[in-house]
Coordinates of C-alpha atoms in Angstrom, one line a residue:
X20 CA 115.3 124.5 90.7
X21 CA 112.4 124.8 93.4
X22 CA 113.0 126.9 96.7
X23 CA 110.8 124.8 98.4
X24 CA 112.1 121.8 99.3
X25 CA 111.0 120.3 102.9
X26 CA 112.4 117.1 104.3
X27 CA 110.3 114.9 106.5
X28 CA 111.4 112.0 108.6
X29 CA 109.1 109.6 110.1
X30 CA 109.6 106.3 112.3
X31 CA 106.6 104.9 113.5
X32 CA 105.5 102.5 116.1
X33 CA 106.8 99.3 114.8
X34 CA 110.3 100.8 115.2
X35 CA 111.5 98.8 111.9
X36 CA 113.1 102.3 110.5
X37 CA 113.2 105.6 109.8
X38 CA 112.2 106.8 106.3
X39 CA 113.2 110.3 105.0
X40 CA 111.9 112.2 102.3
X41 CA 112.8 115.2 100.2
X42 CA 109.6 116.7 98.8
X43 CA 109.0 119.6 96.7
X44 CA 105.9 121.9 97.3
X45 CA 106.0 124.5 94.8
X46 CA 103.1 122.9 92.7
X47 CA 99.9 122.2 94.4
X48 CA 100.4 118.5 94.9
X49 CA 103.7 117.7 97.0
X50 CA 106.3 116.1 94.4
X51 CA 108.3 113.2 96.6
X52 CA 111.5 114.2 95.2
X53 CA 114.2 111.8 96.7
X54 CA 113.5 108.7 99.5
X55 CA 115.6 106.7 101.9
X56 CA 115.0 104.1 104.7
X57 CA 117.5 103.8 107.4
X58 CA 117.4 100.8 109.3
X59 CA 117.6 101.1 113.2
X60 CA 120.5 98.9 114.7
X61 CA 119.6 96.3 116.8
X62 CA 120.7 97.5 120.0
X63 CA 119.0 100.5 119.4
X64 CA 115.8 99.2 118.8
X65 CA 115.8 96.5 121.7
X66 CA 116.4 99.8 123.9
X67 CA 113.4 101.4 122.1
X68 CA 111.2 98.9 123.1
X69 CA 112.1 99.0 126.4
X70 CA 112.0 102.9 127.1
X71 CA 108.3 101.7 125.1
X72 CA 107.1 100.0 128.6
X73 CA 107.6 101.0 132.3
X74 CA 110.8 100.6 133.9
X75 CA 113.9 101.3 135.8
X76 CA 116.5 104.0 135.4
X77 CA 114.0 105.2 132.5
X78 CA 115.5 109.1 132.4
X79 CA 119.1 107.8 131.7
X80 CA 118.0 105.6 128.9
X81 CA 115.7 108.1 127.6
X82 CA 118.4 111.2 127.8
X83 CA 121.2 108.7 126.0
X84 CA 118.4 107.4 123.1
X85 CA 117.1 110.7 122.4
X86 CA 120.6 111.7 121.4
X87 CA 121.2 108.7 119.5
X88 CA 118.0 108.2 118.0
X89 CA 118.8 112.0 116.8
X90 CA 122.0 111.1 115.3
X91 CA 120.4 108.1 113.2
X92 CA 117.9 110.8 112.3
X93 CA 120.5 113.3 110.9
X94 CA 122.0 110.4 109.2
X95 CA 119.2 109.4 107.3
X96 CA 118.6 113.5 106.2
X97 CA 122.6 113.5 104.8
X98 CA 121.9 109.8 102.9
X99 CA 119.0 111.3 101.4
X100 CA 120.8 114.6 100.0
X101 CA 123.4 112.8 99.2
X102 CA 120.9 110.5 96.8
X103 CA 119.3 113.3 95.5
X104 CA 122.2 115.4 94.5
X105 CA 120.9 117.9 96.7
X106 CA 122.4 120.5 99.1
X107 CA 121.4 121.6 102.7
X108 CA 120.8 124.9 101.4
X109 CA 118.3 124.5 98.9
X110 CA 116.3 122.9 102.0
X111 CA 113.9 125.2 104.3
X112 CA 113.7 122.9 106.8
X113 CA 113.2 119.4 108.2
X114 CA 109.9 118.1 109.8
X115 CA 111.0 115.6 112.4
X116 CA 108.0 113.4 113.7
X117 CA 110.8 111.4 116.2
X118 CA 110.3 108.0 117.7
X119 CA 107.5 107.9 120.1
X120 CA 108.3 106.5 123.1
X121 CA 104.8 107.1 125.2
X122 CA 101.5 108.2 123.8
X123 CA 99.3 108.5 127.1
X124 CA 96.6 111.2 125.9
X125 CA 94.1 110.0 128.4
X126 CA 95.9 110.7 131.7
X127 CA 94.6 113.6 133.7
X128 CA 97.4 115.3 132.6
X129 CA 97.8 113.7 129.4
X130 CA 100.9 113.6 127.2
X131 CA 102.7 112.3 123.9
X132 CA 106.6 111.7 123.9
X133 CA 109.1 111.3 121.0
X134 CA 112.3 111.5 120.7
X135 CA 115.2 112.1 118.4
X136 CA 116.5 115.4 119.6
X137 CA 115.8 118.4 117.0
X138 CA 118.9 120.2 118.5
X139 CA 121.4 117.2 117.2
X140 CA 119.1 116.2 113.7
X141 CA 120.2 120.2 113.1
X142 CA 123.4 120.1 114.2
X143 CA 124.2 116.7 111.9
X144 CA 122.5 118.4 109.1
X145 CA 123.2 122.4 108.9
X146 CA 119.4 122.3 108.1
X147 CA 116.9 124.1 110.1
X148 CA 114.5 121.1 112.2
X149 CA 110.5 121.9 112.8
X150 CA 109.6 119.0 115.3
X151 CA 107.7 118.1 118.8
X152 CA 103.6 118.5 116.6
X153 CA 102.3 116.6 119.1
X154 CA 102.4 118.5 122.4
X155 CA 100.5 121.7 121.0
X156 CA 97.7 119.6 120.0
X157 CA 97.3 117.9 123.2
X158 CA 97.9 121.3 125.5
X159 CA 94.9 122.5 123.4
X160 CA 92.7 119.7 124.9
X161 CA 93.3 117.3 122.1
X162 CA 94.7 113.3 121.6
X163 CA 97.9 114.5 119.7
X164 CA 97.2 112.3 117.2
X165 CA 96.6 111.3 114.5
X166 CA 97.8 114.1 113.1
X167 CA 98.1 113.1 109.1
X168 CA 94.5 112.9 108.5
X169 CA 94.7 117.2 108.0
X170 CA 97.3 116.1 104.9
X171 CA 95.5 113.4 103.5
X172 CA 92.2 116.0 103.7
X173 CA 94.5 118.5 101.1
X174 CA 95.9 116.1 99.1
X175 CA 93.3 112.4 98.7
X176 CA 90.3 114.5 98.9
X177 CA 87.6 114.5 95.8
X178 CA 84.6 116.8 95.1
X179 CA 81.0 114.4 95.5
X180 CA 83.7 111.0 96.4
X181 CA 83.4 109.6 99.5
X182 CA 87.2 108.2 100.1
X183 CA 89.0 106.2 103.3
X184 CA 92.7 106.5 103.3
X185 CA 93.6 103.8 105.9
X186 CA 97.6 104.3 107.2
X187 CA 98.5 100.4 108.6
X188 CA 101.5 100.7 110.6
X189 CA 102.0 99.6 113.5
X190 CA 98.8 100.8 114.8
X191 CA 95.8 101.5 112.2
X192 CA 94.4 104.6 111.7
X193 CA 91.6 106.0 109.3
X194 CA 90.8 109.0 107.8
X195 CA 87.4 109.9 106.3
X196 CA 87.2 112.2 103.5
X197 CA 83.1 112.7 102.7
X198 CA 84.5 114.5 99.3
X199 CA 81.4 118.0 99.8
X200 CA 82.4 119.0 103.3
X201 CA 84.7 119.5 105.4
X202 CA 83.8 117.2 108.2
X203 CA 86.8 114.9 108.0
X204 CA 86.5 111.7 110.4
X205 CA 90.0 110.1 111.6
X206 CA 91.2 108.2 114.5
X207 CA 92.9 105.6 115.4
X208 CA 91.6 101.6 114.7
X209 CA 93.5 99.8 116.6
X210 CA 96.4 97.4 115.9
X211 CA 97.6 97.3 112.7
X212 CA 101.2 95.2 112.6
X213 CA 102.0 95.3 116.1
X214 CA 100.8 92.4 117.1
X215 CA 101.4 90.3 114.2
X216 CA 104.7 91.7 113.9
X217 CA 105.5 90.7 117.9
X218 CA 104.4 86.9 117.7
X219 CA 106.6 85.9 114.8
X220 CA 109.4 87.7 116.6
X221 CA 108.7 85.8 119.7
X222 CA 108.3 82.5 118.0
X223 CA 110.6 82.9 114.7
X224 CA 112.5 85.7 114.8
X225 CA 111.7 87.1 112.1
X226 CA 111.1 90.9 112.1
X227 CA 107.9 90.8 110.2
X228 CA 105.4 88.0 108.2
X229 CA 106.4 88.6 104.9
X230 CA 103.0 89.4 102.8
X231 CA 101.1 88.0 105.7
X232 CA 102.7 84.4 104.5
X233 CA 102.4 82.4 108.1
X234 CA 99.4 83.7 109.0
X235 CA 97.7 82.8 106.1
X236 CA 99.2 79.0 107.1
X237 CA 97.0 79.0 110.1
X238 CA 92.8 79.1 110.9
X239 CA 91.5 82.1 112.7
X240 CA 90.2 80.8 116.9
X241 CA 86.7 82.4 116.6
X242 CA 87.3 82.1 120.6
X243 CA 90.6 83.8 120.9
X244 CA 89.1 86.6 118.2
X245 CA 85.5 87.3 119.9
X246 CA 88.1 87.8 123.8
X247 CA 90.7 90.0 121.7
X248 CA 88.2 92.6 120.0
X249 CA 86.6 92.9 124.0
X250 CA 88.7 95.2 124.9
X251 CA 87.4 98.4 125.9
X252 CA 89.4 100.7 123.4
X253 CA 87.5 98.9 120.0
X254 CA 84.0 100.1 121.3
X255 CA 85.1 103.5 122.7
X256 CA 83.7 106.7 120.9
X257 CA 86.3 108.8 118.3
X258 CA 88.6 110.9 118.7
X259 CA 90.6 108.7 120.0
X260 CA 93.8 107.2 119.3
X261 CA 96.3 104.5 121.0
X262 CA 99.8 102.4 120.6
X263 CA 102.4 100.6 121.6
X264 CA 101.5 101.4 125.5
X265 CA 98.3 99.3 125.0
X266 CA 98.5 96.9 122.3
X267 CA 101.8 95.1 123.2
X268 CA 103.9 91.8 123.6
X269 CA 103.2 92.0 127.2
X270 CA 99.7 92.5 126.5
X271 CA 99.1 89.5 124.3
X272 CA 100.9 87.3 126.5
X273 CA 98.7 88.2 129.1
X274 CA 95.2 88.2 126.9
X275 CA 96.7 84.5 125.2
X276 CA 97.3 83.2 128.4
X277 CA 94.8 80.6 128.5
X278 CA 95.1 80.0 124.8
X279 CA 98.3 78.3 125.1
X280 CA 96.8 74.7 123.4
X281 CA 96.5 77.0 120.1
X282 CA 98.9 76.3 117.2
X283 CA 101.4 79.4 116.5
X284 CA 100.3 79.5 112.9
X285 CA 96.3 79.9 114.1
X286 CA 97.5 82.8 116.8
X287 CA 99.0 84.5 114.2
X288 CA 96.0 84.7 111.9
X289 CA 93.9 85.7 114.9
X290 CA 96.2 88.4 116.0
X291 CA 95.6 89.4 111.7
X292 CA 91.9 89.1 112.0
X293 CA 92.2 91.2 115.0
X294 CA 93.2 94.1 112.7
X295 CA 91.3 93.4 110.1
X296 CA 87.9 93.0 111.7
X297 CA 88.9 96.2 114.0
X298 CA 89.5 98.2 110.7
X299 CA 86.4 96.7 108.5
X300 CA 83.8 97.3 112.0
X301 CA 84.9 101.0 112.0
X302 CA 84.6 101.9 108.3
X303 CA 81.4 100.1 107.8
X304 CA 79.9 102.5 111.0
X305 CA 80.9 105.1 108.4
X306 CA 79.7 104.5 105.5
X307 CA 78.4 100.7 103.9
X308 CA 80.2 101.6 100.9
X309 CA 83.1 103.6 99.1
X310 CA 86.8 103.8 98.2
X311 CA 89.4 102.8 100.2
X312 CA 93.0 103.5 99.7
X313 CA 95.8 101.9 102.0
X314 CA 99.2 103.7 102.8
X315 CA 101.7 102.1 105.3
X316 CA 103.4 98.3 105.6
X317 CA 100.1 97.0 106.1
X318 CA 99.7 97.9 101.9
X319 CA 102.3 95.7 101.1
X320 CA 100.6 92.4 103.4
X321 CA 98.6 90.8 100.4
X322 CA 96.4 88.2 103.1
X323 CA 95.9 91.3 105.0
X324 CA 94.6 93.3 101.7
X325 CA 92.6 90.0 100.8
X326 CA 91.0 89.6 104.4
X327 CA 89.8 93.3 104.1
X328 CA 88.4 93.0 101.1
X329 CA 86.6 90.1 102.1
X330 CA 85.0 91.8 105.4
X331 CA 84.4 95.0 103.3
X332 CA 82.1 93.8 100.1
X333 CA 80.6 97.5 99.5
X334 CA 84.6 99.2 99.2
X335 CA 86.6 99.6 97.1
X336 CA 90.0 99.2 97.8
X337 CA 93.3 100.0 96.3
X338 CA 96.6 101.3 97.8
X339 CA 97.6 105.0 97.9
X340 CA 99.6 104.7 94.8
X341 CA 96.6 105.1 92.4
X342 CA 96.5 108.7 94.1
X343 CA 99.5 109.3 93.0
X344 CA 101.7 108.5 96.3
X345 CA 103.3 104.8 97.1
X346 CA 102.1 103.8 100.3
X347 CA 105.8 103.5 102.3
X348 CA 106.1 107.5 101.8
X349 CA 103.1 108.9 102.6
X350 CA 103.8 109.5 106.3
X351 CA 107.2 111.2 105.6
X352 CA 105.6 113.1 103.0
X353 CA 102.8 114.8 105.3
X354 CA 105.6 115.6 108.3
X355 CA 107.4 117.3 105.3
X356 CA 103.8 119.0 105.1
X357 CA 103.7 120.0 108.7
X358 CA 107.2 121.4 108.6
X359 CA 105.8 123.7 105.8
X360 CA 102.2 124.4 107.1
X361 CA 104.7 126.0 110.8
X362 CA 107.4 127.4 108.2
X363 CA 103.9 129.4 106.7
X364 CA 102.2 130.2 110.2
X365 CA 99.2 127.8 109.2
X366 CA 97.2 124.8 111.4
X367 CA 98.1 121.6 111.0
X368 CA 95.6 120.2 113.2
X369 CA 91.8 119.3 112.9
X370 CA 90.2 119.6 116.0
X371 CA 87.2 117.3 115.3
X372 CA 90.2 114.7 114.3
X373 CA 91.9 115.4 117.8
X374 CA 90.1 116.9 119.8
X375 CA 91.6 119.8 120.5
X376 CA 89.5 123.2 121.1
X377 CA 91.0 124.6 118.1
X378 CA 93.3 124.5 115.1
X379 CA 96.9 125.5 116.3
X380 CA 100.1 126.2 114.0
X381 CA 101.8 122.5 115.2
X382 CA 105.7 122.0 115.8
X383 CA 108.7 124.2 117.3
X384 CA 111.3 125.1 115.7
X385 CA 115.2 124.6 116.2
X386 CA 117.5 126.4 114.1
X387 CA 120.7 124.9 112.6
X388 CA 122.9 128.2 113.3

């Protein structure tokens, strides 16, 4: 029985869930051991969103969702041990990436803030929590993120193969992996299901477009397209990275403003082409051709996968499962990896990636006694 379990728990910026995993790091690649996905309630996630933008009585709402969001968290860690057959003592720790709430890296002062409070996830669990990997990164100069680009460099990488491992989640973010050196590439695209995901919220309710379904219903406004991909951020130099703080419902309202004639279905393959031609720009500046793997929701949107293929003749492109890990786990899995890379005393940051003026052992830790 392996001694070196880690757990990692992840909920990203669409806010849809958390996922936890139990992984097992004795052998050289991480073995996912055990997975569960926790919904968030309802209420919770409408009070996500709106800690998410400016607004009043912010530091009473933030205080009381920390603590909850921290509960749901410790819940998830108990439903997956429970699964698994597993108890909190064969665990070493958990690696808690937390809900973030604000990603502003480019203030003078910049910062990164998630929440879930470590000191309740341990509490809940009896298991010691390795969490806030963010904040060192950015006190060393750096964007805080993206951070999993340093995992998928140890475990995606191949001698003399030039490889893309492309994480669509809410936001889209890339990882270059030249396969002979170590001068990994990664930063953050742009929108991934953000916006797609808030338009058919706004006009159906529905929390996502299932396999990219409505969108495909519609015809891309070259119009609306060419004034989307104008902003600023898609022609600005790496590192850099981004979210929900710039690429929002409030946002598109504002940018869609005189679009309003357009059918719903056509917005919603414009907001997809957004992604798409914001992910296919930046990995043809890399390279004309390769392999690209996809990890994230975005894997599981086949128009999206088909529209990406189309704008990217010279790739490759398959999901992260033909490496060996299903797309849905592979952000868990590497916040399980950061948890272990602190619990050892080794980086978890690559500065080229971030920014920061050096590597830097990521995370703090709160014990469970």
């Amino acid at each position: 029985m392996s001694n070196n379990y880690f757990i990692g728990l992840m909920s990203g910026t669409s806010m849809d869930g958390i996922d936890a995993v139990l992984v097992d790091f004795d052998s050289p690649n991480p073995t996912l051991v055990a997975k569960h996905s926790q919904v968030i309630p309802k209420h919770t996630f409408r009070n996500l969103q709106r800690l998410s933008l400016p607004g009043s009585d912010e530091i009473n709402l933030l205080g009381q969702l920390d603590r909850s969001v921290g509960l749901l968290f410790g819940a998830a860690v108990n439903e997956l041990l429970a699964k698994a057959g597993v108890s909190k003592e064969q665990v070493v720790a958990i690696g808690s990436h937390g809900q973030t709430v604000r990603h502003m890296p480019n203030l003078d002062m910049g910062f990164s803030l998630q929440i879930g409070d470590p000191n309740t996830i341990a509490v809940e669990t009896g298991i010691d929590v390795i969490a806030d990997f963010r904040r060192k990164d950015i006190a060393l100069g750096g964007q805080g993120a993206p951070l999993v680009p340093a995992f998928h460099q140890q475990i995606f990488s191949s001698p003399d193969t030039a490889r893309i491992i492309l994480n669509i989640g809410g936001i889209s973010n890339l990882t270059y992996l030249p396969g002979n050196t170590d001068d990994v590439i990664g930063f953050d695209t742009g929108p991934g299901n953000i916006l797609i995901d808030a338009w058919i919220q706004q006009v159906k309710e529905r929390a996502y477009d299932e396999e990219g379904a409505w969108a495909a219903s519609g015809t891309t406004d070259e119009k609306l397209l060419k004034h989307l991909l104008s902003h600023t951020y898609f022609s600005q130099p790496f590192p850099k990275s981004t979210g929900r703080e710039l690429f929002n419902q409030a946002w598109l309202e504002q940018q869609a403003a005189e679009f309003g004639y357009l059918n719903e279905a056509d917005i919603q393959s414009t907001l997809l082409d957004v992604t798409c031609h914001s992910i296919a720009k930046e990995t043809l500046a890399l390279s004309p051709r390769g392999e690209l793997f996809v990890c994230g929701g975005g894997a599981f949107n086949t128009e999206l996968m088909s529209r990406l293929d189309k704008l990217l003749p010279g790739y490759r492109l398959s999901t992260t499962s033909e490496l060996g890990i299903a797309p849905q786990w592979v952000e868990g899995i590497a916040f399980a990896w950061l948890a272990m890379r602190h619990h050892q005393g080794l980086s978890g940051n690559l500065p080229a990636v971030t920014g920061a003026s050096r590597e830097g052992v990521l995370g703090s830790l709160f014990p469970a006694a």
